Structures are given as structure tokens and as C-alpha cells.
Amino acid sequence: MTQEQFSKYSFLLDRTARKVKQYAQQKFNQGDFDVTVDQWLVLKNLSENVLVSQTELAQLVFKDHPTLTRIIDILCKKGYVERVPHPQDRRSFQLHLTNEGVEKVKALKPQITKIREKAWENLNERDFEEFRRILNTIYDNLEEHSDHEA
Amino acid sequence: MTQEQFSKYSFLLDRTARKVKQYAQQKFNQGDFDVTVDQWLVLKNLSENVLVSQTELAQLVFKDHPTLTRIIDILCKKGYVERVPHPQDRRSFQLHLTNEGVEKVKALKPQITKIREKAWENLNERDFEEFRRILNTIYDNLEEHSDHEA
DNA sequence: TTTGTCACACTAATTATTGGTATGACACAA
DNA sequence: TTGTGTCATACCAATAATTAGTGTGACAAA
């Protein structure tokens, strides 16, 4: 890899990641989804994982604790998520979707799948595997304990 | 001060402190007070301070946080103390005596005063000031930030 | 273009709790 | 008398969630 490539990969990653997010958020706004992209990530993970703690969820969605606290605050305020005191550990909550949250996920999921598909037009399964392999390798190279699931 | 005195003061302090505590706890047991000496210290401070946090109380009674958590647990279980979520800070509680706790303090206070008086028979006000001055000096000598109120 | 608002990311610090270990005091059994 | 069990407390290390502050990006309004 040349010097230019070394300095370019970060730019490419950042630009693309932000574009994907901007596009999604615009579509979310147009669709009156009532959640941001990040809030959706949390809702989706809660729909797939039952009664997780905030620490566990933070690891799943790769967000830091203060940020997740605030996202959960917003989602609780919107009525989609509920904190339940942990039965065995007073330092911890268990998070779960409210009925309203379950309905919201059910309603949004197909629409969001379509939005996500747009980015992969003209790319195929082989491309996706390459994309995944390369990005995971980069991540592992920079992570002390390699422990990815993507 | 001689070498012997240097090695003796710790023994004298420890032996006396434990004797005072043993004597008090025995009297508490005989009187069916339903609290230990340390629990009483907490109750007394709560009767003199309104809606304190656990951190503030820990400083008042010079106990560490885990120990105080457990003492408060016991007193809440006995129905003398109540934890109320802090209105502005979700990490914190405000502690207060229940009505039962207030009655308990009122009932025990005169009895405990009598118990405490026993140790000062044949000693006078001058002795107490000497005692206080010396013990506070020792404490201050060993404390980085000298900030006593005894 | 500038400003304001909102949401998120990151850092440092805080509050109370958990877990483990040790000690002292006391009661009970051998 | 000695040993064991129980309870309460002290101390240490670590943990879970929160607070406060700062910065950035995205977007809307002036």
C-alpha cells in the first residue's frame, strides 16, 4: 500500500459511514419513523435480546455507557422501552421493549430493510463478503482483544 | 515519648475503643434496643440531618460506602429508615427516618445517654477537653486533609 | 453565512452496590 | 476449654449506571 492509500482509507471509511447514516436518517424523517438511526439500532437489538442490561446492550451496539443511558432515556420517554430494576443486582436494570415498542419494530423493520438495500445496488454477495472481511480485519488489527461478531 | 510509649498508644486506643463498644452493645442487648451500636450511630445522625445522601452520611459517621450500604439495608429492613430516589440525581438516594425510626430514636436516646455517661465517672470536663484535644491531634496528624468536627 | 437546536461520541468523575476476605463478639456444642 | 457457627462490621477491589462537560455533525431558521 502506498502512502496515499494509507492516508485515504480513513477518509473513505468516514465519508461512507456518514453518507449511509445521513441517507438513512433522511429516509427515517420522511417516513415519520419517530426514531433516529441510533435509536433504531437499540430497538432492533432489544427486539432480538430479552431483558438485557445496559452494559450488555452497550457491547451489542458498540456504544459507550453515557451515550446509551441517554438513548435509553429518550426511548423510555417515547414509551418504546422500559427499565426494570434487576432482580438480583441493585446496580443494574433489565431493558425490554414495551408493547408499543414491539409494534414499532414490527412496523418499521420492512421499511428499514428496503432503505438499507439501496446502498447495495450493483453489488453482490461476493462484494459483501469482501467488505465484511476487510472491515473486520481492520477492526481486529486495532482491537486488543479480537472479539467481533459482525 | 519513649519507645514503649510509642508502641503503647495504639494498644490503649484499640483496647479502650473496643471496651466502650462492647459495654454499649451489651447494654443495648439487655435493653432489647433492636439495633447495634453502629446502627444507632446512623439513626442518630439521620435524626439530626434531613434527607442526606449515603455519601454525606458516610462522611458524618466515618464509615465506608459498602459498609454503610449494608447498614442502611438492615435499617430499611427493620423499618426505621427509608431510601427515597433523589429528585435530581438518579445515582443517589435521600435517606430519612420513618415514623417508626423517629419513635425509636426518641425512645432510645435518654437510655443511651445514660449508658454513655458510665464511662466518664470520676472524670470531669477538663479531662474531656484533654481527651478530645489529644485524639483530634492524633487524627489530624494522620489525615492528609485535616478536617475534623469532633 | 451565521446561529440555534438536537442527538450522539468521548472523557472524567461520581454514587451506590457487589463480592470477597478478615476480624470481633457471642452463642452453642463437644 | 476449645472449636464451630452466626452475625455485623471494616476494608479492598471492582462494577453498573449516571452526571457533567466538551466537541462534532446534521439540519433548520434567520
Coordinates of C-alpha atoms (C1' of nucleotides) in Angstrom, one line a residue:
Chain A
M1 CA 0.0 0.0 0.0
T2 CA 1.2 3.5 -0.9
Q3 CA 1.4 6.4 1.4
E4 CA -1.6 7.9 -0.3
Q5 CA -3.6 4.7 0.3
F6 CA -2.6 4.7 3.9
S7 CA -4.0 8.2 4.3
K8 CA -7.0 7.6 2.2
Y9 CA -8.6 4.6 3.8
S10 CA -9.7 6.6 6.9
F11 CA -11.3 9.2 4.7
L12 CA -13.2 6.7 2.6
L13 CA -14.5 4.9 5.7
D14 CA -15.6 8.0 7.4
R15 CA -17.2 9.5 4.3
T16 CA -19.1 6.3 3.5
A17 CA -20.2 5.7 7.0
R18 CA -21.5 9.2 7.3
K19 CA -23.3 9.0 4.0
V20 CA -25.0 5.8 4.9
K21 CA -26.2 7.4 8.1
Q22 CA -27.3 10.6 6.5
Y23 CA -29.3 8.8 3.9
A24 CA -30.9 6.6 6.4
Q25 CA -31.8 9.4 8.7
Q26 CA -33.3 11.4 5.9
K27 CA -35.5 8.4 5.0
F28 CA -36.4 8.0 8.6
N29 CA -37.5 11.6 8.8
Q30 CA -39.5 11.4 5.6
G31 CA -41.2 8.2 6.8
D32 CA -42.1 9.8 10.2
F33 CA -40.5 6.9 12.0
D34 CA -40.2 8.9 15.3
V35 CA -36.8 7.4 15.9
T36 CA -33.2 8.2 14.9
V37 CA -30.9 5.7 13.2
D38 CA -29.1 5.1 16.6
Q39 CA -32.4 4.7 18.5
W40 CA -33.5 2.2 15.9
L41 CA -30.3 0.2 16.4
V42 CA -31.2 0.0 20.1
L43 CA -34.8 -1.0 19.5
K44 CA -33.7 -3.7 17.0
N45 CA -31.3 -5.2 19.4
L46 CA -33.9 -5.2 22.2
S47 CA -36.3 -7.0 19.9
E48 CA -33.7 -9.7 19.5
N49 CA -32.5 -9.9 23.0
V50 CA -34.6 -10.4 26.1
L51 CA -34.1 -8.5 29.3
V52 CA -30.6 -7.3 28.7
S53 CA -28.7 -5.0 31.0
Q54 CA -27.4 -1.6 29.7
T55 CA -23.8 -2.9 29.8
E56 CA -24.7 -5.9 27.7
L57 CA -26.6 -3.7 25.2
A58 CA -23.7 -1.2 25.1
Q59 CA -21.5 -4.0 23.9
L60 CA -24.0 -5.3 21.4
V61 CA -24.5 -1.9 19.7
F62 CA -20.9 -0.7 20.4
K63 CA -21.9 2.5 22.2
D64 CA -20.4 3.9 25.4
H65 CA -22.3 3.8 28.6
P66 CA -23.2 7.5 28.9
T67 CA -24.5 7.7 25.4
L68 CA -26.6 4.6 25.8
T69 CA -28.0 5.9 29.1
R70 CA -29.2 8.9 27.2
I71 CA -30.6 7.0 24.2
I72 CA -32.5 4.7 26.6
D73 CA -33.8 7.8 28.4
I74 CA -35.2 9.1 25.1
L75 CA -36.7 5.8 24.2
C76 CA -38.3 5.4 27.6
K77 CA -39.7 8.9 27.3
K78 CA -41.2 7.9 23.9
G79 CA -42.7 4.8 25.5
Y80 CA -40.9 2.2 23.5
V81 CA -38.5 0.9 26.2
E82 CA -38.8 0.2 29.8
R83 CA -36.2 -0.1 32.5
V84 CA -36.9 -2.8 35.1
P85 CA -34.8 -3.0 38.3
H86 CA -32.6 -6.1 38.1
P87 CA -34.0 -8.8 40.4
Q88 CA -30.6 -9.7 41.8
D89 CA -28.4 -6.6 41.3
R90 CA -29.4 -3.2 42.5
R91 CA -26.8 -1.5 40.3
S92 CA -28.4 -2.8 37.2
F93 CA -31.6 -2.6 35.1
Q94 CA -33.0 -5.0 32.7
L95 CA -34.3 -3.4 29.5
H96 CA -37.2 -4.6 27.5
L97 CA -39.5 -3.3 24.7
T98 CA -42.9 -2.1 25.7
N99 CA -45.9 -3.4 23.7
E100 CA -45.7 -0.1 21.8
G101 CA -42.0 -0.7 21.1
V102 CA -42.7 -4.2 19.8
E103 CA -45.3 -2.7 17.4
K104 CA -42.9 0.0 16.4
V105 CA -40.2 -2.5 15.5
K106 CA -42.7 -4.7 13.6
A107 CA -43.9 -1.7 11.6
L108 CA -40.5 -0.2 10.8
K109 CA -38.5 -3.3 10.1
P110 CA -39.6 -4.0 6.5
Q111 CA -39.3 -0.3 5.6
I112 CA -35.8 -0.1 7.1
T113 CA -34.7 -3.2 5.2
K114 CA -35.7 -1.5 2.0
I115 CA -33.8 1.6 2.9
R116 CA -30.7 -0.5 3.7
E117 CA -30.9 -2.3 0.4
K118 CA -30.4 0.9 -1.6
A119 CA -26.7 1.0 -0.7
W120 CA -26.1 -2.4 -2.2
E121 CA -27.5 -1.9 -5.7
N122 CA -25.0 -3.1 -8.2
L123 CA -23.1 -5.1 -5.6
N124 CA -23.4 -8.8 -5.0
E125 CA -22.9 -11.3 -2.2
R126 CA -19.2 -11.7 -3.1
D127 CA -18.7 -8.0 -2.6
F128 CA -20.4 -8.1 0.7
E129 CA -18.2 -10.9 1.9
E130 CA -15.1 -8.9 0.8
F131 CA -16.5 -5.8 2.5
R132 CA -17.1 -7.7 5.7
R133 CA -13.7 -9.5 5.7
I134 CA -11.8 -6.3 5.1
L135 CA -13.6 -4.2 7.7
N136 CA -13.4 -6.9 10.3
T137 CA -9.7 -7.3 9.7
I138 CA -9.2 -3.6 10.1
Y139 CA -11.2 -3.7 13.3
D140 CA -9.3 -6.7 14.7
N141 CA -6.0 -5.1 13.9
L142 CA -6.9 -2.2 16.1
E143 CA -8.6 -4.1 18.9
E144 CA -6.6 -5.5 21.7
H145 CA -9.0 -8.4 22.3
S146 CA -10.3 -9.6 19.0
D147 CA -13.8 -10.4 19.6
H148 CA -16.1 -9.4 16.8
E149 CA -19.4 -10.8 15.7
A150 CA -20.2 -8.7 12.6
Chain B
M1 CA 8.0 9.9 74.3
T2 CA 9.8 6.7 74.9
Q3 CA 9.8 3.7 72.6
E4 CA 7.4 1.9 74.9
Q5 CA 5.0 4.8 74.8
F6 CA 5.2 4.9 71.0
S7 CA 4.2 1.2 70.9
K8 CA 1.6 1.5 73.6
Y9 CA -0.7 4.2 72.4
S10 CA -2.2 2.1 69.7
F11 CA -2.9 -0.7 72.1
L12 CA -4.5 1.7 74.6
L13 CA -6.7 3.3 72.0
D14 CA -7.8 0.0 70.5
R15 CA -8.5 -1.7 73.9
T16 CA -10.5 1.3 75.1
A17 CA -12.4 1.8 71.9
R18 CA -13.4 -1.9 71.9
K19 CA -14.3 -1.9 75.6
V20 CA -16.6 1.1 75.1
K21 CA -18.2 -0.6 72.2
Q22 CA -18.6 -4.0 73.9
Y23 CA -20.1 -2.4 77.0
A24 CA -22.5 -0.4 74.9
Q25 CA -23.6 -3.4 72.8
Q26 CA -24.2 -5.4 75.9
K27 CA -26.4 -2.7 77.4
F28 CA -28.2 -2.5 74.0
N29 CA -28.8 -6.2 74.1
Q30 CA -30.0 -6.2 77.7
G31 CA -32.3 -3.3 76.8
D32 CA -33.8 -5.0 73.7
F33 CA -33.0 -2.0 71.7
D34 CA -33.2 -4.0 68.4
V35 CA -30.2 -2.1 67.0
T36 CA -26.5 -2.4 67.2
V37 CA -24.2 0.4 68.3
D38 CA -23.3 1.2 64.7
Q39 CA -26.9 1.2 63.6
W40 CA -27.7 3.6 66.4
L41 CA -25.0 5.9 65.2
V42 CA -26.7 6.0 61.8
L43 CA -30.2 6.5 63.3
K44 CA -28.9 9.3 65.5
N45 CA -27.3 11.1 62.6
L46 CA -30.4 10.7 60.5
S47 CA -32.5 12.3 63.3
E48 CA -30.2 15.3 63.2
N49 CA -29.8 15.6 59.4
V50 CA -32.7 15.7 57.0
L51 CA -32.7 13.9 53.6
V52 CA -29.0 13.2 53.5
S53 CA -27.4 11.1 50.7
Q54 CA -25.4 8.0 51.6
T55 CA -22.2 9.7 50.7
E56 CA -22.9 12.6 53.1
L57 CA -23.9 10.2 55.8
A58 CA -20.8 8.1 55.3
Q59 CA -18.7 11.1 55.9
L60 CA -20.7 12.1 59.0
V61 CA -20.4 8.7 60.7
F62 CA -16.9 7.9 59.2
K63 CA -17.9 4.7 57.6
D64 CA -17.1 3.5 54.1
H65 CA -19.6 3.2 51.4
P66 CA -20.1 -0.6 51.2
T67 CA -20.4 -0.8 55.0
L68 CA -23.0 2.0 55.1
T69 CA -25.0 0.4 52.2
R70 CA -25.3 -2.7 54.3
I71 CA -26.2 -0.9 57.5
I72 CA -28.9 1.0 55.6
D73 CA -30.1 -2.2 54.1
I74 CA -30.6 -3.6 57.6
L75 CA -32.3 -0.5 58.9
C76 CA -34.6 -0.4 56.0
K77 CA -35.5 -4.0 56.6
K78 CA -36.2 -3.2 60.2
G79 CA -38.4 -0.3 59.0
Y80 CA -36.5 2.5 60.7
V81 CA -35.1 4.1 57.6
E82 CA -36.3 4.7 54.0
R83 CA -34.3 5.4 50.9
V84 CA -36.0 7.8 48.5
P85 CA -34.7 8.3 45.0
H86 CA -33.0 11.7 44.7
P87 CA -35.2 14.1 42.8
Q88 CA -32.3 15.4 40.7
D89 CA -29.7 12.6 40.6
R90 CA -30.6 9.1 39.6
R91 CA -27.3 7.8 41.1
S92 CA -28.3 8.9 44.6
F93 CA -30.8 8.4 47.3
Q94 CA -32.0 10.6 50.1
L95 CA -32.3 8.9 53.4
H96 CA -34.8 9.6 56.1
L97 CA -36.2 8.1 59.3
T98 CA -39.6 6.5 59.1
N99 CA -42.1 7.4 61.7
E100 CA -41.1 4.2 63.4
G101 CA -37.5 5.3 63.2
V102 CA -38.3 8.7 64.8
E103 CA -40.1 6.9 67.7
K104 CA -37.2 4.5 68.1
V105 CA -34.7 7.4 68.4
K106 CA -36.9 9.2 70.8
A107 CA -37.3 6.1 73.0
L108 CA -33.6 5.2 73.0
K109 CA -31.9 8.5 73.3
P110 CA -32.2 9.0 77.0
Q111 CA -31.3 5.4 77.7
I112 CA -28.2 5.6 75.6
T113 CA -27.1 8.8 77.1
K114 CA -27.1 7.1 80.5
I115 CA -25.1 4.2 79.1
R116 CA -22.6 6.7 77.6
E117 CA -22.2 8.5 81.0
K118 CA -20.9 5.4 82.7
A119 CA -17.5 5.7 81.0
W120 CA -17.0 9.2 82.4
E121 CA -17.5 8.6 86.1
N122 CA -14.6 10.1 88.1
L123 CA -13.6 12.3 85.1
N124 CA -14.5 15.9 84.6
E125 CA -15.0 18.5 81.9
R126 CA -11.3 19.3 81.8
D127 CA -10.5 15.6 81.3
F128 CA -12.9 15.5 78.4
E129 CA -11.3 18.5 76.7
E130 CA -7.8 16.9 77.1
F131 CA -9.2 13.7 75.7
R132 CA -10.7 15.5 72.7
R133 CA -7.7 17.6 72.1
I134 CA -5.3 14.7 72.1
L135 CA -7.4 12.3 70.0
N136 CA -8.1 15.0 67.4
T137 CA -4.4 15.9 67.2
I138 CA -3.6 12.2 66.6
Y139 CA -6.3 12.1 63.9
D140 CA -5.1 15.3 62.3
N141 CA -1.5 14.1 62.3
L142 CA -2.6 11.0 60.3
E143 CA -5.1 12.7 58.0
E144 CA -3.9 14.3 54.8
H145 CA -6.6 16.9 54.8
S146 CA -7.3 17.9 58.3
D147 CA -11.0 18.4 58.5
H148 CA -12.4 17.2 61.8
E149 CA -15.5 18.3 63.6
A150 CA -15.4 16.1 66.7
Chain C
dT1 C1' -23.3 32.8 6.1
dT2 C1' -24.3 32.5 10.9
dT3 C1' -26.8 30.9 14.7
dG4 C1' -29.5 27.7 17.2
dT5 C1' -31.1 23.1 18.3
dC6 C1' -30.8 18.2 18.7
dA7 C1' -28.5 13.9 19.0
dC8 C1' -24.6 11.4 19.6
dA9 C1' -19.5 10.5 20.9
dC10 C1' -16.0 10.8 24.2
dT11 C1' -13.7 11.8 28.7
dA12 C1' -13.5 12.2 33.6
dA13 C1' -15.8 11.7 37.7
dT14 C1' -19.5 10.3 40.9
dT15 C1' -22.9 7.3 43.7
dA16 C1' -24.2 3.2 45.4
dT17 C1' -23.7 -1.7 45.1
dT18 C1' -21.4 -6.4 44.8
dG19 C1' -18.1 -9.8 46.0
dG20 C1' -14.6 -11.4 48.8
dT21 C1' -11.9 -11.5 52.9
dA22 C1' -10.9 -10.7 57.7
dT23 C1' -12.0 -9.6 62.4
dG24 C1' -14.6 -9.3 66.7
dA25 C1' -18.3 -10.7 69.6
dC26 C1' -21.2 -14.0 71.1
dA27 C1' -23.7 -18.5 71.5
dC28 C1' -23.6 -23.3 71.4
dA29 C1' -21.7 -28.0 71.2
dA30 C1' -18.2 -31.3 72.2
Chain D
dT1 C1' -11.7 -25.2 77.5
dT2 C1' -11.8 -25.4 72.6
dG3 C1' -13.9 -25.4 68.2
dT4 C1' -17.6 -24.0 65.2
dG5 C1' -21.3 -21.3 63.5
dT6 C1' -23.6 -16.8 63.0
dC7 C1' -23.9 -12.0 62.6
dA8 C1' -22.3 -7.5 62.0
dT9 C1' -18.8 -4.5 60.6
dA10 C1' -14.4 -3.0 58.2
dC11 C1' -11.6 -3.0 54.2
dC12 C1' -10.3 -3.6 49.3
dA13 C1' -11.2 -4.1 44.5
dA14 C1' -14.4 -3.9 41.0
dT15 C1' -18.8 -2.9 38.9
dA16 C1' -23.3 -0.6 36.8
dA17 C1' -25.4 3.4 35.6
dT18 C1' -25.3 8.3 35.8
dT19 C1' -23.7 13.2 35.6
dA20 C1' -21.2 16.9 33.7
dG21 C1' -18.6 18.8 30.3
dT22 C1' -16.9 19.3 25.6
dG23 C1' -17.0 18.6 20.8
dT24 C1' -19.0 17.3 16.3
dG25 C1' -22.3 16.6 12.7
dA26 C1' -26.8 17.5 10.6
dC27 C1' -30.4 20.3 9.9
dA28 C1' -33.4 24.4 10.2
dA29 C1' -34.1 29.2 10.6
dA30 C1' -32.6 33.9 10.4

